[in-house]
mmCIF file of C-alpha atoms in Angstrom:
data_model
loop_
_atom_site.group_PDB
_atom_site.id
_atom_site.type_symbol
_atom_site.label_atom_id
_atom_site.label_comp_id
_atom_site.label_asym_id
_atom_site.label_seq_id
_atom_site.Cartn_x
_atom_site.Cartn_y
_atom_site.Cartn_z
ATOM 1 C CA UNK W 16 21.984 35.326 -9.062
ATOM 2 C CA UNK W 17 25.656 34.552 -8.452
ATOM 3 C CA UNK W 18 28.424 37.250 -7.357
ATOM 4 C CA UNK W 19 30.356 38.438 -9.453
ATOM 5 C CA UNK W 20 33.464 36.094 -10.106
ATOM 6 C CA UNK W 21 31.464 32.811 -9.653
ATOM 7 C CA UNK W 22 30.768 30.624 -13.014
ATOM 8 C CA UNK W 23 27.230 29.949 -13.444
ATOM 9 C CA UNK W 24 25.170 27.636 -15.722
ATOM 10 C CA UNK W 25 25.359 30.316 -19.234
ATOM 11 C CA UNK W 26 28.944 29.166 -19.452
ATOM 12 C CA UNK W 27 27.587 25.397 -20.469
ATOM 13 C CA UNK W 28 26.639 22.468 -17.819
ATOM 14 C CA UNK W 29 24.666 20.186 -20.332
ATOM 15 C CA UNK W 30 22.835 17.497 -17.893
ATOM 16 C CA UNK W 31 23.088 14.653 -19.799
ATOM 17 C CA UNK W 32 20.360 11.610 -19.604
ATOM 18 C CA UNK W 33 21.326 8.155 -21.698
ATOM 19 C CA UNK W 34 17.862 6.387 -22.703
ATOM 20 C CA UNK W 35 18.633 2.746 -23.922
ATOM 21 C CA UNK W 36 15.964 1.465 -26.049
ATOM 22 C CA UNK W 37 15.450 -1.307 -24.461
ATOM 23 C CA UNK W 38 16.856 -3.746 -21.666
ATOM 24 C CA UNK W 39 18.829 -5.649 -23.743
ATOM 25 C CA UNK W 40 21.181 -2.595 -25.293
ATOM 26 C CA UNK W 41 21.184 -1.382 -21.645
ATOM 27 C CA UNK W 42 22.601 -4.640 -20.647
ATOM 28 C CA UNK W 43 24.953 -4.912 -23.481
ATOM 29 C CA UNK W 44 26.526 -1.664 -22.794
ATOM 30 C CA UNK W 45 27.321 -3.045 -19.106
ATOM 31 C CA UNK W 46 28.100 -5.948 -19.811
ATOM 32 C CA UNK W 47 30.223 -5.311 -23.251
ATOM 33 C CA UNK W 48 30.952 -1.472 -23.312
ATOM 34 C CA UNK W 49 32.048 -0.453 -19.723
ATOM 35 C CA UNK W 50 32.487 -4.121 -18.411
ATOM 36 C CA UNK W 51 30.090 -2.895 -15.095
ATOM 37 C CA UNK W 52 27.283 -5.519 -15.521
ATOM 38 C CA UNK W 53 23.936 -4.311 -14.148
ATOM 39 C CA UNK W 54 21.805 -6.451 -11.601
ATOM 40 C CA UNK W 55 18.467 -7.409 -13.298
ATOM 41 C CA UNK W 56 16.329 -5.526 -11.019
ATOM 42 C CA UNK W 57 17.940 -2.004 -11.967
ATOM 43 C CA UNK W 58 15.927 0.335 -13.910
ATOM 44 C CA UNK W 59 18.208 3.161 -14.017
ATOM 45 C CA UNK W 60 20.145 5.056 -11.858
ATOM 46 C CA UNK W 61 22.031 8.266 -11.797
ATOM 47 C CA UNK W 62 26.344 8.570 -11.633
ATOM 48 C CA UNK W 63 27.574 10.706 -9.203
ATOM 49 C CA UNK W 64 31.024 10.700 -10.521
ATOM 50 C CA UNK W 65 30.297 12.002 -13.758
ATOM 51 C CA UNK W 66 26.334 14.027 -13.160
ATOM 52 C CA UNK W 67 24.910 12.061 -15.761
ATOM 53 C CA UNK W 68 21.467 9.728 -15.690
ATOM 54 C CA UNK W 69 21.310 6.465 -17.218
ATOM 55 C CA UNK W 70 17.905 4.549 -18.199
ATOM 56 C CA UNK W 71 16.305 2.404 -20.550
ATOM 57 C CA UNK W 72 12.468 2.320 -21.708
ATOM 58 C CA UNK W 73 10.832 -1.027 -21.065
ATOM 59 C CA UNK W 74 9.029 -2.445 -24.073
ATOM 60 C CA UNK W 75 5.602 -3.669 -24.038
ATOM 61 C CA UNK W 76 6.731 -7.163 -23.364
ATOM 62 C CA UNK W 77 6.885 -7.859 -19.797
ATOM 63 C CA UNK W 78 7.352 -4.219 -18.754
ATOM 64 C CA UNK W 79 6.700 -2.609 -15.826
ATOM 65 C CA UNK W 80 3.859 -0.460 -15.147
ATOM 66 C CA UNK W 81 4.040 2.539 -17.088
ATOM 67 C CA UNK W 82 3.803 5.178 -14.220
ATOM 68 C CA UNK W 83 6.241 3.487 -12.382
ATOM 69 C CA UNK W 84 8.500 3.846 -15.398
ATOM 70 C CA UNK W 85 8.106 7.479 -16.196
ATOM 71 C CA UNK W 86 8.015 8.237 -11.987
ATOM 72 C CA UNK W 87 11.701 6.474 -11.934
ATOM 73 C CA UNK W 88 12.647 8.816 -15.374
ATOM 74 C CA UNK W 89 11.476 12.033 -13.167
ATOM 75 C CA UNK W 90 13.392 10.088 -9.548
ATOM 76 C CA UNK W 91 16.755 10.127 -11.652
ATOM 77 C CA UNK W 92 16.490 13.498 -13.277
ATOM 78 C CA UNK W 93 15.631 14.783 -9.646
ATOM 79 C CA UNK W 94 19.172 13.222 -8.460
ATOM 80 C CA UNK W 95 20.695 14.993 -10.981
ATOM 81 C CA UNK W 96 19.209 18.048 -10.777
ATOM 82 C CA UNK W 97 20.297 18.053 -6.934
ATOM 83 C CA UNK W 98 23.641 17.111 -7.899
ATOM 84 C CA UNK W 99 24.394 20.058 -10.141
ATOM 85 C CA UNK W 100 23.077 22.521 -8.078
ATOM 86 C CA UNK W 101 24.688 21.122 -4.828
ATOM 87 C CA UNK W 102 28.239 21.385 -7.469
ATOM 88 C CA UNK W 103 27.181 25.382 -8.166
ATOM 89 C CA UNK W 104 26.072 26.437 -4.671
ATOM 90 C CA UNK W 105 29.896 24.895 -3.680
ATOM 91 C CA UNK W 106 31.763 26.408 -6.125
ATOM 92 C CA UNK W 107 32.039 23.694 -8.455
ATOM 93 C CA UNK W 108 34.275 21.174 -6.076
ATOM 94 C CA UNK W 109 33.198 17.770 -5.528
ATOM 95 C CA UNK W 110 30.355 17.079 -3.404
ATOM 96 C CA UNK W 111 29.109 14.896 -0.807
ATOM 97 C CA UNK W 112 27.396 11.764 -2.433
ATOM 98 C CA UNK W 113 24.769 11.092 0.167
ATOM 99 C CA UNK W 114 21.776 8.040 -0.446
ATOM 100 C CA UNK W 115 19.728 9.359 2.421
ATOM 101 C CA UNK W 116 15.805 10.075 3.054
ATOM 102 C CA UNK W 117 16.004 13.482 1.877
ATOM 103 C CA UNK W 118 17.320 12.841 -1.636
ATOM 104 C CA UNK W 119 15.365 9.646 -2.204
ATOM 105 C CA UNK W 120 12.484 11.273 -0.370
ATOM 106 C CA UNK W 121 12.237 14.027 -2.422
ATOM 107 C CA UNK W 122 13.113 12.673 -5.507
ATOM 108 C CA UNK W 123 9.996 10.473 -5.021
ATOM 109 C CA UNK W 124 7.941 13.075 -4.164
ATOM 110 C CA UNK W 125 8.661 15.151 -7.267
ATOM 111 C CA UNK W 126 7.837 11.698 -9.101
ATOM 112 C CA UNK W 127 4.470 12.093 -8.513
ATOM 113 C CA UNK W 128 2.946 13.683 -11.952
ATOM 114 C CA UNK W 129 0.237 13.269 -14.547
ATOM 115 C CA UNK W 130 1.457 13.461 -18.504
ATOM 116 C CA UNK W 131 -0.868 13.930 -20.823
ATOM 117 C CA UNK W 132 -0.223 12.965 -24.821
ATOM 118 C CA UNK W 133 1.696 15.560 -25.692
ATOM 119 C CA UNK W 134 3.596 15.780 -22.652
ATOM 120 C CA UNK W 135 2.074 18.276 -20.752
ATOM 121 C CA UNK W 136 3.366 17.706 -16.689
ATOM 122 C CA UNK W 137 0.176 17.554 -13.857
ATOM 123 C CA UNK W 138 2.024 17.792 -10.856
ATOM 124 C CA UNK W 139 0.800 16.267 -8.268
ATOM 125 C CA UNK W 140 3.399 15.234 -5.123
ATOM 126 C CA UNK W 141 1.284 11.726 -4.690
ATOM 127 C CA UNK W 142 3.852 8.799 -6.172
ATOM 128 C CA UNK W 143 1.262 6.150 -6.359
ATOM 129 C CA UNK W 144 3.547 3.679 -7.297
ATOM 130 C CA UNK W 145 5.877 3.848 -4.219
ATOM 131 C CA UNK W 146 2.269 4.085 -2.066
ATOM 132 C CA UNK W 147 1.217 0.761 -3.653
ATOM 133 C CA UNK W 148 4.241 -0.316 -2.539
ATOM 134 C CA UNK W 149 4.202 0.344 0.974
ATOM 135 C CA UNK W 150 0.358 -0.539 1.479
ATOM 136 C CA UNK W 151 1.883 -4.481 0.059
ATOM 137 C CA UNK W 152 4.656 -4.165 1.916
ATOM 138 C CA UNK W 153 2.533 -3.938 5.618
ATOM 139 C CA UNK W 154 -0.161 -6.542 3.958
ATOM 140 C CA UNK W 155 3.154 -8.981 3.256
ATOM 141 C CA UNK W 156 4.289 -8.189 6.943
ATOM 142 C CA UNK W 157 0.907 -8.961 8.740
ATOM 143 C CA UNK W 158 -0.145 -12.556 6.567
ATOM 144 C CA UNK W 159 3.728 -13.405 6.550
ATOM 145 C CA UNK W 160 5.498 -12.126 9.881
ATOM 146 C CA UNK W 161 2.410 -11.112 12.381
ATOM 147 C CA UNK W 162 3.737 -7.423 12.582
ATOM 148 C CA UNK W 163 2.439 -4.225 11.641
ATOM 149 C CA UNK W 164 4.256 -1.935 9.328
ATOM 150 C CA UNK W 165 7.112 -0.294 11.173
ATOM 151 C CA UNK W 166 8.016 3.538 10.819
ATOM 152 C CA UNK W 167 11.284 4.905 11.310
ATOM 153 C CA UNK W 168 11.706 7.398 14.142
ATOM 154 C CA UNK W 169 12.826 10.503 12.756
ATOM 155 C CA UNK W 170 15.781 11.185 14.828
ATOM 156 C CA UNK W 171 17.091 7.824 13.518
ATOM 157 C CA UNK W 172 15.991 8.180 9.773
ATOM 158 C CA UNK W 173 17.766 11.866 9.175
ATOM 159 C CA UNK W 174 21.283 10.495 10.350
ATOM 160 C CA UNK W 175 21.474 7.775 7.152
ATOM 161 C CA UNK W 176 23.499 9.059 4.860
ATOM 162 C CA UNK W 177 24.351 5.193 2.857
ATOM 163 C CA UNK W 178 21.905 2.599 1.815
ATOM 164 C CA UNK W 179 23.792 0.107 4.145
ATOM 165 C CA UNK W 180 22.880 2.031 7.353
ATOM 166 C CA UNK W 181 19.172 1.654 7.233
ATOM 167 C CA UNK W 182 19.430 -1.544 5.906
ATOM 168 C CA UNK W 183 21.635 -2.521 8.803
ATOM 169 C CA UNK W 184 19.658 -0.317 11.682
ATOM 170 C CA UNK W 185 16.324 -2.563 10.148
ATOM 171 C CA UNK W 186 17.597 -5.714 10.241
ATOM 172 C CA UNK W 187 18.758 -5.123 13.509
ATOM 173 C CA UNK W 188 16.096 -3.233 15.319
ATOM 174 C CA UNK W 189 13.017 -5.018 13.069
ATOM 175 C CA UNK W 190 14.763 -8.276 11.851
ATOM 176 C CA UNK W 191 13.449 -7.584 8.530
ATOM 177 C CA UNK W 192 15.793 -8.129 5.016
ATOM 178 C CA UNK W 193 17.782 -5.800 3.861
ATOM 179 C CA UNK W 194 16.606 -5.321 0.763
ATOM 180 C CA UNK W 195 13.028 -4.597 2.799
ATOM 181 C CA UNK W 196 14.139 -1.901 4.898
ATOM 182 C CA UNK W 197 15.998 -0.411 1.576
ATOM 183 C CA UNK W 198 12.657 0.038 -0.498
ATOM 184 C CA UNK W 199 10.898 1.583 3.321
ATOM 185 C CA UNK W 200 13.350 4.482 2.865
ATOM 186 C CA UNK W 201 12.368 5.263 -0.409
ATOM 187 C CA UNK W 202 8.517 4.753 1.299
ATOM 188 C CA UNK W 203 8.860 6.599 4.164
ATOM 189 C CA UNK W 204 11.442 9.451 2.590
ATOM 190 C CA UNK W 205 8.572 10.109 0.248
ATOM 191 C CA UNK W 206 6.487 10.652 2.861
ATOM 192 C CA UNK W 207 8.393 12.795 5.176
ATOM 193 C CA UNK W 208 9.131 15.495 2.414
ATOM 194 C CA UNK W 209 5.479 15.031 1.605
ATOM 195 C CA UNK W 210 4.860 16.228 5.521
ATOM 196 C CA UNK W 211 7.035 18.431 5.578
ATOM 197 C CA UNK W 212 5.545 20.352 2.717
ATOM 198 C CA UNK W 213 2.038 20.017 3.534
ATOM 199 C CA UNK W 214 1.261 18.674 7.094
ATOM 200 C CA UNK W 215 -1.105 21.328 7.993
ATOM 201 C CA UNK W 216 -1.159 24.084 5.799
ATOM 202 C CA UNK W 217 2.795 23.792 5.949
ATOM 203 C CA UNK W 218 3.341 23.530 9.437
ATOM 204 C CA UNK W 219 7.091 22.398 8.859
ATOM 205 C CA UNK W 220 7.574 24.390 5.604
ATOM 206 C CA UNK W 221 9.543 27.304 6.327
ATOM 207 C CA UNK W 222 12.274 25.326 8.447
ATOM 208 C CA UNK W 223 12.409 22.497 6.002
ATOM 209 C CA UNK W 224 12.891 24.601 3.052
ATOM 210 C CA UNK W 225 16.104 26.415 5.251
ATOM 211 C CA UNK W 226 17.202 22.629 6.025
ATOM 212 C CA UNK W 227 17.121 22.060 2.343
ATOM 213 C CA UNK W 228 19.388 25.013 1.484
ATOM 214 C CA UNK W 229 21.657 24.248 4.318
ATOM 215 C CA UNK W 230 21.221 20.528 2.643
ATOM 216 C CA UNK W 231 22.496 21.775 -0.875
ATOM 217 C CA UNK W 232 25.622 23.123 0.523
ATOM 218 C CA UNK W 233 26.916 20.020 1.864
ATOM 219 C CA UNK W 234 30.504 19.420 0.251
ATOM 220 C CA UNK W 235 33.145 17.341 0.535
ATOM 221 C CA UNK W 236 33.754 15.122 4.262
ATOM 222 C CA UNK W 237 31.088 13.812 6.704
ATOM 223 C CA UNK W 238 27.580 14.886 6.361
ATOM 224 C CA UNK W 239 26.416 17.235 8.601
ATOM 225 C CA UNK W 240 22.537 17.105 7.940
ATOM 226 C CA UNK W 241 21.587 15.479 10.693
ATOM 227 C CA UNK W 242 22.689 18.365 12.722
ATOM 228 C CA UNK W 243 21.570 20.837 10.404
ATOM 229 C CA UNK W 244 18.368 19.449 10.960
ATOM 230 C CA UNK W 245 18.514 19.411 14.321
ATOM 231 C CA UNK W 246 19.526 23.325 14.559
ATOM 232 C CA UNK W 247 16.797 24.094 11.723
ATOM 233 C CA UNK W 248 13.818 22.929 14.105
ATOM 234 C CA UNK W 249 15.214 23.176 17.834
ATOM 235 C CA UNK W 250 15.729 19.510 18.517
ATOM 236 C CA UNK W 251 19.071 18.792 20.634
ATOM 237 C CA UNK W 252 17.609 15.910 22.495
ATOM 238 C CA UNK W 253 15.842 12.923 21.054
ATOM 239 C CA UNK W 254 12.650 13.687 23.086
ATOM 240 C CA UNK W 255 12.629 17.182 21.262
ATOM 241 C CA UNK W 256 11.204 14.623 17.816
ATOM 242 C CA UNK W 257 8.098 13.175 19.948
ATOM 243 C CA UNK W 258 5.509 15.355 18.977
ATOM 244 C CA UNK W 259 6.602 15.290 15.672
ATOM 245 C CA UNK W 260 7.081 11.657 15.006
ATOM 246 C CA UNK W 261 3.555 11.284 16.433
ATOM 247 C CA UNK W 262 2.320 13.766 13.751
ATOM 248 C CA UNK W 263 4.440 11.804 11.102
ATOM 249 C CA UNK W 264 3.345 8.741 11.990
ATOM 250 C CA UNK W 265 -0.668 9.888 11.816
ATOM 251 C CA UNK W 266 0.523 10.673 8.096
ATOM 252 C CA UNK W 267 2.107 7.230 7.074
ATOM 253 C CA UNK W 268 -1.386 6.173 8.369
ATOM 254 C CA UNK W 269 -3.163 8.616 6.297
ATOM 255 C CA UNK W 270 -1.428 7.174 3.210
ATOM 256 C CA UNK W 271 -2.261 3.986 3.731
ATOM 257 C CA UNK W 272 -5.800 4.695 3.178
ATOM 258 C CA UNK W 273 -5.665 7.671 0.959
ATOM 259 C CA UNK W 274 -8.127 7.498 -1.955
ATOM 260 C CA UNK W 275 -5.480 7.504 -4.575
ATOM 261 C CA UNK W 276 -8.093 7.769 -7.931
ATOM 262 C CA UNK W 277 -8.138 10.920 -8.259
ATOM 263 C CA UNK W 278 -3.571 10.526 -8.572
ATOM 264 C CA UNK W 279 -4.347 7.508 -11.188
ATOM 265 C CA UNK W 280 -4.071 7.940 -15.038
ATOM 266 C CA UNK W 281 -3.146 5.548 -17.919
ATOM 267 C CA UNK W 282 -0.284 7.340 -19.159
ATOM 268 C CA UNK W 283 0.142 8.134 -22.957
ATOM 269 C CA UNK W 284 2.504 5.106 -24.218
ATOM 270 C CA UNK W 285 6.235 5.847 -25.614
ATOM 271 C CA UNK W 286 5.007 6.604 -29.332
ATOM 272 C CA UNK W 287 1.635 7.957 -28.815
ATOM 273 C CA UNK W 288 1.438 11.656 -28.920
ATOM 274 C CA UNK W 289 -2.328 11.653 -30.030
ATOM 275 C CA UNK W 290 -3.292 12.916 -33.115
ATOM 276 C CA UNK W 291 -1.201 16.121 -33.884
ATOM 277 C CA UNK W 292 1.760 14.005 -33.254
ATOM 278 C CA UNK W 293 4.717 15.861 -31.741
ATOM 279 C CA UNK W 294 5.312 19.128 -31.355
ATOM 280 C CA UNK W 295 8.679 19.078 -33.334
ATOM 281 C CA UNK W 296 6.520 16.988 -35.747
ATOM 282 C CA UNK W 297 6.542 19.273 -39.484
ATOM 283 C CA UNK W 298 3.260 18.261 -41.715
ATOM 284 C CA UNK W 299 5.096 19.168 -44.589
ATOM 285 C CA UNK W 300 8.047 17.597 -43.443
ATOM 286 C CA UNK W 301 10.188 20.668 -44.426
ATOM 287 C CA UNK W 302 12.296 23.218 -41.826
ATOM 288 C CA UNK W 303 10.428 25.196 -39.466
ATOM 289 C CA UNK W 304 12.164 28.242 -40.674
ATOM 290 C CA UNK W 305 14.519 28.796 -37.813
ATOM 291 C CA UNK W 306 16.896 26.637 -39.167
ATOM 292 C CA UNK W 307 18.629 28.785 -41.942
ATOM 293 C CA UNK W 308 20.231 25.682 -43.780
ATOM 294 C CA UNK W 309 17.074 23.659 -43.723
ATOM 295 C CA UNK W 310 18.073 21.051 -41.427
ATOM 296 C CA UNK W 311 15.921 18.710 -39.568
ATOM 297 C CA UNK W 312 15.964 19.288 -35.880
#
């Protein structure tokens, strides 16, 4: 769909996606290979510098919940799908890295998916995982620190564009730890786009979806989305947000009691593809026929 004269993907972007097997060779590779060691809490993350993901599956020892682990697979190919697109849309130069709502947000909310054993995608938009989360995070504040679970006024969440400004703005403003008001952006990004896609029939959809192209053209120097999204829905003062922000913060409510069974599954496990096996899988264990030296895939 690109004018003439502008390089699109036919002439070759591979998006390339390392999958240790395990924490250990993901560690060693840090730690021995690119000298970069890896806090222990990192599951996988995606380089901005480069556009390519880098995870590791969890064995059964110890590991993390398996939806978790395949929503954080989906979180990081989101990134990097945003990435290359945001590089194409901008001519190829280097773009803006931004760690804000929107792109954690929305990478969460795209994590939110039934697989079924031979890897069929149910898409659903609800990350239960990252709702678990927040429903222990406002149990933890209310036995632990007497205080309800605090939501981010809108005007203030769209202007982060680092992981150090909300975590700064929360310690200040709700003398909570960092590392707190870090995972509530993830929370409470999810559940913006989630709004903004569905609040209402799509009350917000039309604008959002123009903030979101205006959003992939960001390039190089300070961010501008916070304006952008300003523009989008008519907001120049911070007053413009309060109906809003009352709508949005109805909907953190709603998630905090939303029946999430109908969103939960047991996942098919790393080697179990059911019966028929894979679908590269050959009974014969011959070619398929495409391959006109009768190679293996």
């Amino acid at each position: 769909d690109l004018p003439d004269g502008r390089r699109n993907y036919r002439d070759g972007v591979p998006l390339v996606i390392w999958i240790f097997n395990n924490q250990e060779s993901w560690q060693e590779y840090h730690d021995k290979v690119i000298k970069s060691p890896m806090p222990p809490g990192v599951g996988g993350y995606f380089r901005w510098d480069n556009g390519w993901v880098y995870l590791f599956d969890h064995d059964k020892k110890g590991r993390r919940d398996r939806t978790s682990e395949i929503g954080k697979n989906l979180h990081e190919g989101l990134h990097q799908l945003d990435h290359w697109f945001n590089k194409q849309m901008n001519k190829w130069r280097k773009v803006k890295n931004q760690q804000d709502w929107l792109g954690e947000g929305l990478a969460e909310y795209m994590g939110g998916v039934k697989i079924d054993k031979q890897r069929n995608i149910e898409w659903t938009g609800i990350n239960t995982s990252r709702i678990k989360e927040m429903r222990n995070f406002a149990k933890q504040m209310k036995e632990e620190r007497k205080m309800e679970y605090p939501i981010f006024p809108i005007h203030i969440l769209i202007q982060f564009t680092r992981y150090s400004q909300a975590q700064n703005w929360g310690s200040r403003e709700w003398q909570l730890p960092g590392g707190y008001v870090n995972l509530m952006l993830y929370q409470q990004g999810f559940v913006l786009v989630h709004f903004m896609q569905h609040y209402q029939d799509g009350k917000y959809r039309d604008r959002f979806t123009k903030y979101y192209e205006l959003y992939l053209l960001r390039g190089e120097g300070q961010s501008q989305a916070a304006r952008q999204f300003r523009n989008v829905f008519g907001f120049h003062e911070d007053e413009d947000f309060e109906e809003m922000q009352k709508e949005f913060e109805k909907y953190v409510e709603k998630f905090m009691t939303l029946d999430l069974k109908p969103y939960e599954y047991k996942p098919p496990e790393r080697d179990d593809w059911g019966p028929e096996g894979p679908p590269s899988a050959k009974k014969d264990g011959g070619s398929d026929g495409d391959d006109e030296d009768g190679g293996d895939e």
